[in-house]
XYZ file of C-alpha atoms in Angstrom:
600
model
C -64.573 69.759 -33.596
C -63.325 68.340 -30.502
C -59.365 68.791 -29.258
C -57.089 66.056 -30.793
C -53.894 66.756 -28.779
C -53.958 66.129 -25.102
C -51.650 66.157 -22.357
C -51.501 62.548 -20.974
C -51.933 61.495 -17.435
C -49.273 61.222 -15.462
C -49.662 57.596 -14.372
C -50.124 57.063 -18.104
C -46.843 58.524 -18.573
C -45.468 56.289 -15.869
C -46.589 53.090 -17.570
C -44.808 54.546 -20.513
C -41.810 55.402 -19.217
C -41.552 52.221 -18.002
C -41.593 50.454 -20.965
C -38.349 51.839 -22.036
C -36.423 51.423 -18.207
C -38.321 48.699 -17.651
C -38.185 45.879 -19.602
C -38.010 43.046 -17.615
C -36.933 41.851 -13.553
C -33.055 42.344 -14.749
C -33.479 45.569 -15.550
C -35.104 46.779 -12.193
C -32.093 45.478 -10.428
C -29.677 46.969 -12.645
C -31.054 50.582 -11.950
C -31.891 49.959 -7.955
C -28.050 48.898 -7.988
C -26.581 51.290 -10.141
C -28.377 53.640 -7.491
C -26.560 52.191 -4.773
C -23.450 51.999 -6.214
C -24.140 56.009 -6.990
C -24.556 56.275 -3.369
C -21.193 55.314 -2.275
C -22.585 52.054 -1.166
C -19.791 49.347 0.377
C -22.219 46.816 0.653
C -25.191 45.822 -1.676
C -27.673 42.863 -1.147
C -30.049 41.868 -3.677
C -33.026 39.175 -2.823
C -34.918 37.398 -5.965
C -38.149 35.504 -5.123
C -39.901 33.829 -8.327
C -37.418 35.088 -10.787
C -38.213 38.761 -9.531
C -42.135 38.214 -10.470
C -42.677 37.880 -6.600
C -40.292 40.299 -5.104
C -36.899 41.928 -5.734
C -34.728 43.961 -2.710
C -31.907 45.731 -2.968
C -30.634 46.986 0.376
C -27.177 49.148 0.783
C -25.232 50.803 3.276
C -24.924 53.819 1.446
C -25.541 57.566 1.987
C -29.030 57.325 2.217
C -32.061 59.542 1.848
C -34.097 62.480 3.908
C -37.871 61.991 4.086
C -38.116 64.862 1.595
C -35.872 63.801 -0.782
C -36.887 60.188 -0.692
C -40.709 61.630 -1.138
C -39.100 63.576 -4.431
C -37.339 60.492 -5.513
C -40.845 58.896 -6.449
C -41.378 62.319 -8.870
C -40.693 61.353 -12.216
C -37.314 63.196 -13.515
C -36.176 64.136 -9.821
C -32.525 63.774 -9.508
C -29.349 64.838 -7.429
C -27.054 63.830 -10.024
C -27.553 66.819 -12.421
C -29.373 70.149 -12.140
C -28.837 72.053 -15.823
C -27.957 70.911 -19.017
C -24.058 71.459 -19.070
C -24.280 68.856 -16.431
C -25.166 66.106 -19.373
C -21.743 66.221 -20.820
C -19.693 65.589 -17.890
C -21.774 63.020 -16.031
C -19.619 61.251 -13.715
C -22.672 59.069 -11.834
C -24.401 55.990 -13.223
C -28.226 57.182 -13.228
C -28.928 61.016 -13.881
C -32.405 60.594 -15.647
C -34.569 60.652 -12.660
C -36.861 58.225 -14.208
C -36.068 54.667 -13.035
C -37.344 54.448 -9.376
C -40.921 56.160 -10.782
C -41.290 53.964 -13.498
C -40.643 51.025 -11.442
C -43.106 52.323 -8.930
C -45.995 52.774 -11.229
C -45.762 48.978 -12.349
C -45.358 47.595 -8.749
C -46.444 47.474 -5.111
C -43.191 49.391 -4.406
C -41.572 50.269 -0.945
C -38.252 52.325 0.162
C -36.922 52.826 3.371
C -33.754 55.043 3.742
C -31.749 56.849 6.634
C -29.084 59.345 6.576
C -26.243 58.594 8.743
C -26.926 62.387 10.702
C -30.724 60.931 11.088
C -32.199 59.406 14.465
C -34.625 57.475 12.209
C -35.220 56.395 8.685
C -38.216 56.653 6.522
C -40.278 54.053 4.879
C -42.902 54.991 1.935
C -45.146 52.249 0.422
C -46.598 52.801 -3.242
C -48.984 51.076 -5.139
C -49.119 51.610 -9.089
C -47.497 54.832 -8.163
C -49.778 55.746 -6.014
C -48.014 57.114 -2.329
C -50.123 54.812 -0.145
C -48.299 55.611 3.147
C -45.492 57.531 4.847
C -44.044 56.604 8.384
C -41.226 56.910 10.077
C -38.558 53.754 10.857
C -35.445 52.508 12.303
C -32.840 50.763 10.253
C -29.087 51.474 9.910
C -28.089 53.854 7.664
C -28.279 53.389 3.680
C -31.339 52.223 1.653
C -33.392 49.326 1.371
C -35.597 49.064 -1.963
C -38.576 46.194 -2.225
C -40.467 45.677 -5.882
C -43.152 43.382 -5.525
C -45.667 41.808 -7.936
C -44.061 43.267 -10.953
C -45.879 44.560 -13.701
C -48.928 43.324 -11.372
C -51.211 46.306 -13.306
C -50.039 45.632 -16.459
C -51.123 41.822 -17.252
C -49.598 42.498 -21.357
C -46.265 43.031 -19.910
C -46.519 39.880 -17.319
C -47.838 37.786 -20.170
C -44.287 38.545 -21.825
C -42.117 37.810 -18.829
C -40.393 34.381 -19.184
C -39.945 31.355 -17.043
C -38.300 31.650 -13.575
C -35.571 30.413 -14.092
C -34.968 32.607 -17.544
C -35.685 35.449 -15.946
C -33.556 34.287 -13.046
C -30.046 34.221 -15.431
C -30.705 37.451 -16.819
C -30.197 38.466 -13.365
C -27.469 36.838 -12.446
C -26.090 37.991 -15.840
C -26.665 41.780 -14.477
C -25.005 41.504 -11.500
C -22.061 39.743 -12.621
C -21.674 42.809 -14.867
C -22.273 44.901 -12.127
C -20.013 43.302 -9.656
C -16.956 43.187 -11.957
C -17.529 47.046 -12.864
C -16.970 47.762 -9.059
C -14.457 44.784 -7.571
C -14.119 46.896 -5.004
C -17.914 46.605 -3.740
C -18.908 43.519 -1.448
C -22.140 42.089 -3.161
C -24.249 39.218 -1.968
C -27.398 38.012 -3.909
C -30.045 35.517 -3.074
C -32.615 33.242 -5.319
C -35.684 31.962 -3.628
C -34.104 32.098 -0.104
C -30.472 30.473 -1.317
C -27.193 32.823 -1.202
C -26.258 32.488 -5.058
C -23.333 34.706 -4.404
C -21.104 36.256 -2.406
C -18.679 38.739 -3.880
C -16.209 40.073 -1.743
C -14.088 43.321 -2.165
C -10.995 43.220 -3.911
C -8.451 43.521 -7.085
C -10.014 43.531 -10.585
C -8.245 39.949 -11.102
C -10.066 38.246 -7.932
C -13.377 39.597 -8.972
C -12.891 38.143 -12.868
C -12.131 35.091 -11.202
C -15.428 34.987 -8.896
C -17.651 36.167 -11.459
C -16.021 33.532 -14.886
C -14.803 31.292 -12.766
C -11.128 29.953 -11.725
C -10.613 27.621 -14.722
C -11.671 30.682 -17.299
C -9.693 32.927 -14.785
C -6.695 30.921 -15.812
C -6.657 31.994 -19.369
C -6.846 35.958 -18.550
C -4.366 38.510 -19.112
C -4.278 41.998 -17.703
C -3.040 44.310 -19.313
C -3.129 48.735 -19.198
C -2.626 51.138 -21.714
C -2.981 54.873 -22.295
C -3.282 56.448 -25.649
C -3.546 60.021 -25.784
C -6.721 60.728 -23.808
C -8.146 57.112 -23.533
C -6.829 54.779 -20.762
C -7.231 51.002 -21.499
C -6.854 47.896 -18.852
C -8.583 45.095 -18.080
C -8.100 41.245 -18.872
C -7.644 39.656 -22.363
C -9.186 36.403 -22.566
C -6.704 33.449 -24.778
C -7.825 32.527 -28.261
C -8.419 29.068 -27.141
C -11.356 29.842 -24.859
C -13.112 32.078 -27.230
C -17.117 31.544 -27.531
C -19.823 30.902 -30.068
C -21.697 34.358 -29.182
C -20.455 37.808 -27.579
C -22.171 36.817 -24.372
C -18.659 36.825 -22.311
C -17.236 40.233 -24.040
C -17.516 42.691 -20.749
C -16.734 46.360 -21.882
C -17.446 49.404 -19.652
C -16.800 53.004 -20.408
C -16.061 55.095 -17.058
C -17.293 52.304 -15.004
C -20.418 52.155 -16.987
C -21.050 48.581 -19.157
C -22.092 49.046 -22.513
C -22.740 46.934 -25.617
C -21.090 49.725 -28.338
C -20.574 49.016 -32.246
C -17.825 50.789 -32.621
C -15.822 49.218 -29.004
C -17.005 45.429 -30.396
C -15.659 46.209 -33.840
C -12.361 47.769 -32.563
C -12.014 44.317 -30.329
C -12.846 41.780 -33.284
C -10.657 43.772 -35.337
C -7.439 43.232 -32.379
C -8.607 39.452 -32.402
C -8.970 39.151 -36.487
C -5.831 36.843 -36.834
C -6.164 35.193 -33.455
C -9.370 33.685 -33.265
C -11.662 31.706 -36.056
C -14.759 33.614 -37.817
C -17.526 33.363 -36.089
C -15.829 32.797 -32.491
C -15.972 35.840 -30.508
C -13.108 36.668 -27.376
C -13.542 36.381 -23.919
C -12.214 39.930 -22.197
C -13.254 42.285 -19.418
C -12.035 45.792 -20.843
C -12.300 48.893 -18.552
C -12.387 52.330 -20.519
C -11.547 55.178 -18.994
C -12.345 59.190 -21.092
C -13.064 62.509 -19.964
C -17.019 62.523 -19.598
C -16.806 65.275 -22.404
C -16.053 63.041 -24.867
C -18.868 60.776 -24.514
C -22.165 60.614 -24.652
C -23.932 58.182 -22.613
C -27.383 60.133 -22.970
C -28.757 58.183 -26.037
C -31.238 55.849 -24.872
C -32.960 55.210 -21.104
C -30.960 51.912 -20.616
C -27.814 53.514 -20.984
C -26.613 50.535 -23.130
C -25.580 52.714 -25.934
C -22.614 55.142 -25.970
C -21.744 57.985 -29.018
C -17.915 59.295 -29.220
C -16.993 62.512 -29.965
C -13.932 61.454 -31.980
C -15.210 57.645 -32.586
C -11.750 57.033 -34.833
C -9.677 58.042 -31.846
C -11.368 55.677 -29.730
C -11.464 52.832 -32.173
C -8.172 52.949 -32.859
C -6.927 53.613 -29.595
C -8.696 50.023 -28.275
C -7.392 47.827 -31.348
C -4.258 49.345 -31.043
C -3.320 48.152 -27.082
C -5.417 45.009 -27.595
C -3.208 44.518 -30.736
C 0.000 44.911 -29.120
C -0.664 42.470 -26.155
C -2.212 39.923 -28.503
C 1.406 40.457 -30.770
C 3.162 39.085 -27.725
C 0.621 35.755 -27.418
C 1.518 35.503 -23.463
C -0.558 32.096 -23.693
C 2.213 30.349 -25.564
C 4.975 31.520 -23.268
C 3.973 30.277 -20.168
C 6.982 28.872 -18.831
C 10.247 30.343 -18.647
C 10.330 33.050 -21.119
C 14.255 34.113 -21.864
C 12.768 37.474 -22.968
C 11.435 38.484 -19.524
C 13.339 36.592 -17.403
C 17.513 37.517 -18.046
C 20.188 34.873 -17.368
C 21.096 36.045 -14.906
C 18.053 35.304 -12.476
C 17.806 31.847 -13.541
C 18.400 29.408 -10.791
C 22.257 27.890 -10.316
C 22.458 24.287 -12.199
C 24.534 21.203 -10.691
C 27.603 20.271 -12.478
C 25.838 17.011 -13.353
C 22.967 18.747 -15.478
C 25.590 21.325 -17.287
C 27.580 18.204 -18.311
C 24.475 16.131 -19.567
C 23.544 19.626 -21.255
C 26.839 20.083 -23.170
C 26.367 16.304 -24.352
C 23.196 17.011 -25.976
C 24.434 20.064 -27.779
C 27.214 18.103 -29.223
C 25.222 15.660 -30.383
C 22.987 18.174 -32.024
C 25.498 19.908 -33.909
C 26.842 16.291 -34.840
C 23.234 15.054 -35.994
C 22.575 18.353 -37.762
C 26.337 18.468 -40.027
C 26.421 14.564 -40.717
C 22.481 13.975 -41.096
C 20.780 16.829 -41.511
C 22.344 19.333 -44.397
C 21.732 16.822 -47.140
C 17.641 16.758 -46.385
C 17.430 20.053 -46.767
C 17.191 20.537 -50.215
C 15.736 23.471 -52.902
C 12.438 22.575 -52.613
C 12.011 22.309 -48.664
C 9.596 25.389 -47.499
C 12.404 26.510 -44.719
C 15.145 27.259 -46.881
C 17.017 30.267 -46.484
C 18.312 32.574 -48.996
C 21.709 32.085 -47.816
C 21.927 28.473 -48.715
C 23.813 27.793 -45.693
C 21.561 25.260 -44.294
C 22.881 25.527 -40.189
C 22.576 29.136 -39.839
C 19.451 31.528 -39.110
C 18.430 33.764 -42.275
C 19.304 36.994 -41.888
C 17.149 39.775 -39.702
C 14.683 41.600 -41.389
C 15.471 45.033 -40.669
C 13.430 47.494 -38.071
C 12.630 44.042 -35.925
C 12.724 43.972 -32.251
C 15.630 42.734 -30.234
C 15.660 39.615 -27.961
C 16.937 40.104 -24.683
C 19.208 36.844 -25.146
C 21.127 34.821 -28.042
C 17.848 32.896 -28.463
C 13.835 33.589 -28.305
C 11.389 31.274 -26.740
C 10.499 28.637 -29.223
C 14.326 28.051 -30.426
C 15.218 27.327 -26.330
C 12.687 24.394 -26.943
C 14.164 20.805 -26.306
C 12.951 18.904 -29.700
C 11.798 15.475 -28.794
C 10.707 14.807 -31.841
C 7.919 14.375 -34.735
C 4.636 13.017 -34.743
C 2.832 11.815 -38.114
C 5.377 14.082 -40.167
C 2.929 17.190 -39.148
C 3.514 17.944 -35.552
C 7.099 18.966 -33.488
C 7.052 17.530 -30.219
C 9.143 20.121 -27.315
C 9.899 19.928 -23.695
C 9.373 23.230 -21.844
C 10.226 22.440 -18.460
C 7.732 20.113 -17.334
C 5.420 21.278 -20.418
C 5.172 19.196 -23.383
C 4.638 21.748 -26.038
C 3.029 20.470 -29.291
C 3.519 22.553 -33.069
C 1.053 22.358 -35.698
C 3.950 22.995 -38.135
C 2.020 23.878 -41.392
C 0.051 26.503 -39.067
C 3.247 27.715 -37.466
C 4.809 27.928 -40.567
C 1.681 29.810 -42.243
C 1.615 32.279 -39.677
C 5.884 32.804 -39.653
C 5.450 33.698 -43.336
C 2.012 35.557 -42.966
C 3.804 38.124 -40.605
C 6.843 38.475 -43.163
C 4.517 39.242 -45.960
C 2.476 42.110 -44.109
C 5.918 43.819 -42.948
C 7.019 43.696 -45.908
C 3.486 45.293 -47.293
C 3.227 47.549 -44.433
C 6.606 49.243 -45.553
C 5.307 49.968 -49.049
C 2.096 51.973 -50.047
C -1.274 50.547 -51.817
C -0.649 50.266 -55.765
C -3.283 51.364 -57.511
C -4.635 50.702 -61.046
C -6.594 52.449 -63.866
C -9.707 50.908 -65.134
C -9.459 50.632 -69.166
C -13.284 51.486 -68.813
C -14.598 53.734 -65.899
C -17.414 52.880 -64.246
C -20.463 54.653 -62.683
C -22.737 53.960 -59.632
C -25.028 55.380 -57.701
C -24.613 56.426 -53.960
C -27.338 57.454 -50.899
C -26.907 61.332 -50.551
C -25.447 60.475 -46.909
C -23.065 57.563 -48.938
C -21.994 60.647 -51.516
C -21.313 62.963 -48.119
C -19.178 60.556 -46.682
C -17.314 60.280 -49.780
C -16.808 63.798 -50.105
C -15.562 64.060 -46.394
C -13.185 61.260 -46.607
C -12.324 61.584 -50.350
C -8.400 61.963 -49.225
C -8.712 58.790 -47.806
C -10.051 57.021 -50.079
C -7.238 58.695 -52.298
C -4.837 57.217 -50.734
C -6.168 54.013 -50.873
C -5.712 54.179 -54.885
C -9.539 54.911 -55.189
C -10.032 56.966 -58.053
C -13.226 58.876 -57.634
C -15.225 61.968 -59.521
C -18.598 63.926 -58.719
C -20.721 62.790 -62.087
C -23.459 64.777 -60.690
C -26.216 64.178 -58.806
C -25.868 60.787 -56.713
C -23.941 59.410 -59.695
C -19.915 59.127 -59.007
C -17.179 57.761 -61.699
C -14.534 55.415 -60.847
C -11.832 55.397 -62.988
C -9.125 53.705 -60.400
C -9.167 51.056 -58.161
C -6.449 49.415 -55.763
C -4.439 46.594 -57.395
C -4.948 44.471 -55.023
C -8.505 44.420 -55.784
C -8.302 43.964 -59.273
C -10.303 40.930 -60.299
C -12.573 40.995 -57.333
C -15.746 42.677 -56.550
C -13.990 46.222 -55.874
C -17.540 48.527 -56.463
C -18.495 45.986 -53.394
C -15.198 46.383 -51.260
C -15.857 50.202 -51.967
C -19.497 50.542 -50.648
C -18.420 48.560 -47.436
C -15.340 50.683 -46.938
C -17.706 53.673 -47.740
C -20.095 52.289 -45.189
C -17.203 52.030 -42.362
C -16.292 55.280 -43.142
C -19.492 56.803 -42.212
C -19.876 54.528 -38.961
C -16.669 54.578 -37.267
C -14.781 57.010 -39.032
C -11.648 55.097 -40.052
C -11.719 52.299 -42.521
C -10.064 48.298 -42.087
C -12.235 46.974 -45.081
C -9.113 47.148 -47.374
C -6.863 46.121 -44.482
C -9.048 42.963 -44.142
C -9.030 42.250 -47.676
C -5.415 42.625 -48.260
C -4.818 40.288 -45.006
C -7.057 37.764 -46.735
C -4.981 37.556 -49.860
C -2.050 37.667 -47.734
C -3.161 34.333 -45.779
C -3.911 32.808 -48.522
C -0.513 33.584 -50.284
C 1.427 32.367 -47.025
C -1.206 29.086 -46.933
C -0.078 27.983 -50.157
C 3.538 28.509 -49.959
C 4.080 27.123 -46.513
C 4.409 22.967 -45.789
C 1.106 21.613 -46.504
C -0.079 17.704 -45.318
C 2.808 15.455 -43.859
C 5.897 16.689 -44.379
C 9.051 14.709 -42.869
C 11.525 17.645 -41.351
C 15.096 17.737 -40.563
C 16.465 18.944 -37.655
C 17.975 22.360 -39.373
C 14.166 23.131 -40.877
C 12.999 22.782 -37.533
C 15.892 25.386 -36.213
C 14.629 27.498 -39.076
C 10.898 27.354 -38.086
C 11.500 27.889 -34.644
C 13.961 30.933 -35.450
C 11.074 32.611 -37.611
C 8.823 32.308 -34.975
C 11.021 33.986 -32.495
C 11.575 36.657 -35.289
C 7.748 37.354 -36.244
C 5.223 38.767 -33.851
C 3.996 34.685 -33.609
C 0.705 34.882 -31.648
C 0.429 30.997 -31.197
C -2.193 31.006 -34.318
C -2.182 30.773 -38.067
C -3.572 33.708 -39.960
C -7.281 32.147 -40.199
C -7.560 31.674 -36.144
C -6.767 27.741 -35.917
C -4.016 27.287 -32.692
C -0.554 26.506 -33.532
C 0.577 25.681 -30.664
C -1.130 23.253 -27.368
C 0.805 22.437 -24.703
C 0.154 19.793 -22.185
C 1.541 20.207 -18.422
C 3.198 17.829 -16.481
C 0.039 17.636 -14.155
C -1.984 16.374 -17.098
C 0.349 14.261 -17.840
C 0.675 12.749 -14.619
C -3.291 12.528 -14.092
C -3.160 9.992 -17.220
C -1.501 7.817 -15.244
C -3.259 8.579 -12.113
C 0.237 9.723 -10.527
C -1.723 12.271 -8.570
């Protein structure tokens, strides 16, 4: 009988490797570049002809390449970047596999030319199919200059696959954008077909967002930094209001690297729950920074995917500093914000507009003790507790502190109400327009989960218990997590086997599908190591609690309700949403205003 196992050939095991680094024109220019940028390169120029089918070139000025070692470079699983194993857990470079420029070679008519900067002359090697077809010496400056022609020329399945020009033209431009805001401080310019398509030159993190999404998106960004214990967050928080349909314009990267990671994207969604509607997704460029040791970017040749050592430090870590900048809704206080800005700096007023000022006050406290107090009745959703209709209800204790006498939205001039559903305010030169049952939603929303926060999960014993079967890696995770799951008023016992007994659920689950919420929060548990599934769930009652006890339809206010909505907005941690995603608040500047009326 004949030998079954057989070593394959090695341009066999090219063609295979390149399936996996390989997978279309995008992803030859995102390992030439990531080579490049490896190479301390200042400057990187990538050429596209035919959507890459034709040719692709990346030239940089980097450090560039001996004969010798750019001979080795075409050896599959040659690399400077690491030489033993320890070396995988504190990688520090973008490509360490050794496999991308010989996989690319062996489905291409491939060339590289490279000089060192102590060199006289470069060297330029030509390959066909991976194949070394010629070797010869050259002058160029110093760096590396990478041609891929005829793509997957040898392998007509894969070229039958490709997709249309300009398809495989976006993907790209979709690379390099990611690319190029990874490294703002990198000059790249990129050609399609003989056109300059870009030109990205070096600078702050901000500048390069704007170049790559554009000014009016740009506009709409907030940076932000954070460090919690070992993980150092910044980047740029995109505004609920230009959130998108798909993930497509969520840019994470973990130690410069980008990567599309469950456990980052459910951290982020879970910052933007109460911000943004279900289904949208946030625009935001987030910038990770953790000690190499802590995370392994060795899972699969694209280097897409990422694995944590201590994925619930990480994941709470992100949702945490995303959660805290998205508490402060910088998007609704655009203008002058008395919390930032103290009295102090503001600029000195003429006599005149301090007189006209004092006026209007008076007349407000006239309007609201002659007109107002009677309207405000025992029924009217802003009542206080206090009954006194002109003052603010009392502070909830543990709150934070205004700077000033008054926060943001009660230093709005009221014009007025529109349809008995929307507050019209001056800002400035901002017209500022409040959805007032979503305001109001979100005001009482806040209260309740305080007020829920400062308590502990009630739980409740099942006058039956009930049993259900688990996965052996489900009945592990319950084991490992089982004071957890305590604590959330689970109730749990071993029935032997993969058979468990619940005896006690959560009361805030009672009536609901709580074997359900307990497989998903099972499920989470396993995957990222910390559980929101009951968070979400008691949020969701919550929002539905505050939606029906808030102002619903038209509702005609007086000028002391408004006072009161305004004050428990200042009071809450109002993010310029209601608790289901829907904006609150729009405002409308003077320059739109003005356009209207083609003033400008």
């Amino acid at each position: 009988m004949g030998q079954k196992v057989r070593i394959l050939p090695e341009q066999l095991a090219n063609k295979i490797a390149a399936g996996e680094v390989v997978e279309r024109p995008a992803s030859v220019v995102k390992e030439l570049v990531e080579n490049s940028i490896d190479a301390l390169a200042t400057e990187i120029i990538v050429e596209i002809e035919d959507g890459g089918r034709r040719l692709i070139k990346v030239t940089d000025n980097g450090c560039g390449m001996s004969r010798d070692d750019a001979l080795m470079s075409l050896e599959r699983h040659a690399t400077s970047k690491i030489s033993s194993d320890s070396d995988l857990f504190r990688l520090s470079t973008l490509g360490f596999r050794g496999e991308a420029i010989p996989s690319i070679a062996s489905v291409s008519r491939f060339s590289i030319s490279s000089r060192e900067q102590e060199s006289v002359e470069g060297v330029e090697i030509y390959a066909e199919g991976g194949s070394i077809r010629d070797v010869k010496a050259c002058g160029m400056a110093t760096g590396t200059s990478i041609s891929v022609r005829s793509l997957f020329y040898n392998t007509p399945a894969r070229l039958k696959f490709m997709k249309s020009r300009e398809t495989e033209t976006g993907h790209i431009g979709e690379v390099l954008n990611r690319l190029a805001l990874s490294r703002p401080d990198i000059r790249f310019v990129s050609s399609f077909d003989g056109k300059v398509a870009v030109r990205f030159l070096a600078g702050e993190m901000e500048s390069r967002a704007k170049e790559v999404m554009g000014a009016a998106l740009a506009k709409e960004l907030y940076p932000f930094e954070s460090e919690k214990g070992p993980v150092s967050l910044r980047g740029l928080l995109g505004s609920p209001s230009v959130s998108r349909s798909t993930a497509s314009s969520i840019y994470t990267f973990i130690n410069g690297r980008y990567i599309r990671d469950r456990v980052v994207q459910h951290s982020l969604m879970q910052a933007y729950r109460n911000v943004i509607e279900r289904g949208r997704y946030p625009v935001l460029a987030l910038f990770i920074t953790i000690p190499s040791e802590d995370v392994d970017v060795n899972v699969h040749p694209t280097k897409h995917e990422v694995r944590f050592r201590e994925q619930s430090t990480v994941h709470a870590a992100i949702q945490s500093a995303i959660g805290e900048v998205l508490r402060d809704a910088p998007w609704v206080r655009q203008s002058t914000d008395r919390r930032v800005f103290p009295q102090a700096a503001a600029k000195p007023r003429s006599e005149s507009i301090s007189r006209v000022e004092e006026v209007r006050d008076a007349l407000l406290r006239y309007s609201s003790q002659e007109h107002f107090s009677p309207v405000f009745h025992s029924s009217s959703p802003f009542r206080t507790d206090s009954g006194n209709n002109s003052s603010a209800p009392d502070s909830l204790p543990d709150e934070p502190k205004v700077v000033s006498s008054e926060g943001y939205f009660s230093s709005l001039s009221v014009i007025g109400q529109f349809s008995s559903s929307y507050i019209i305010c001056q800002d400035e030169n901002d017209i500022v327009i409040i959805d007032q049952h979503a305001a109001h939603e979100r005001v009482v929303f806040e209260e309740l989960r305080n007020n829920y926060a400062k308590g502990r999960i009630e739980g409740q014993k099942l006058l039956f218990p009930e049993t259900f079967e688990l996965s052996p890696s489900e009945s592990a995770t319950i084991k490992e997590h089982a004071e957890t799951l305590s604590k959330l008023a689970f109730d749990l016992e071993h029935f032997g086997g993969s058979t468990w007994l619940l005896s006690g659920i959560p009361l805030i689950l009672s009536g609901q599908e709580y074997l359900k919420a307990l497989r998903d929060i099972v499920e989470e548990l396993g995957g990222v190591g910390s559980t929101t599934v009951i968070n979400e769930k008691t949020e969701e009652m919550l929002s539905t609690v505050a939606c029906h006890s808030v102002v619903r339809g038209e509702w005609q206010l007086s000028g002391t309700e408004i006072r009161n909505l305004f004050q428990g907005m200042d009071r809450t941690d109002f993010a310029g949403n209601c608790p289901h995603g829907r904006p609150a608040v729009a405002r409308i500047t003077r320059r739109e205003i003005e356009k209207l009326f083609r003033r400008t």
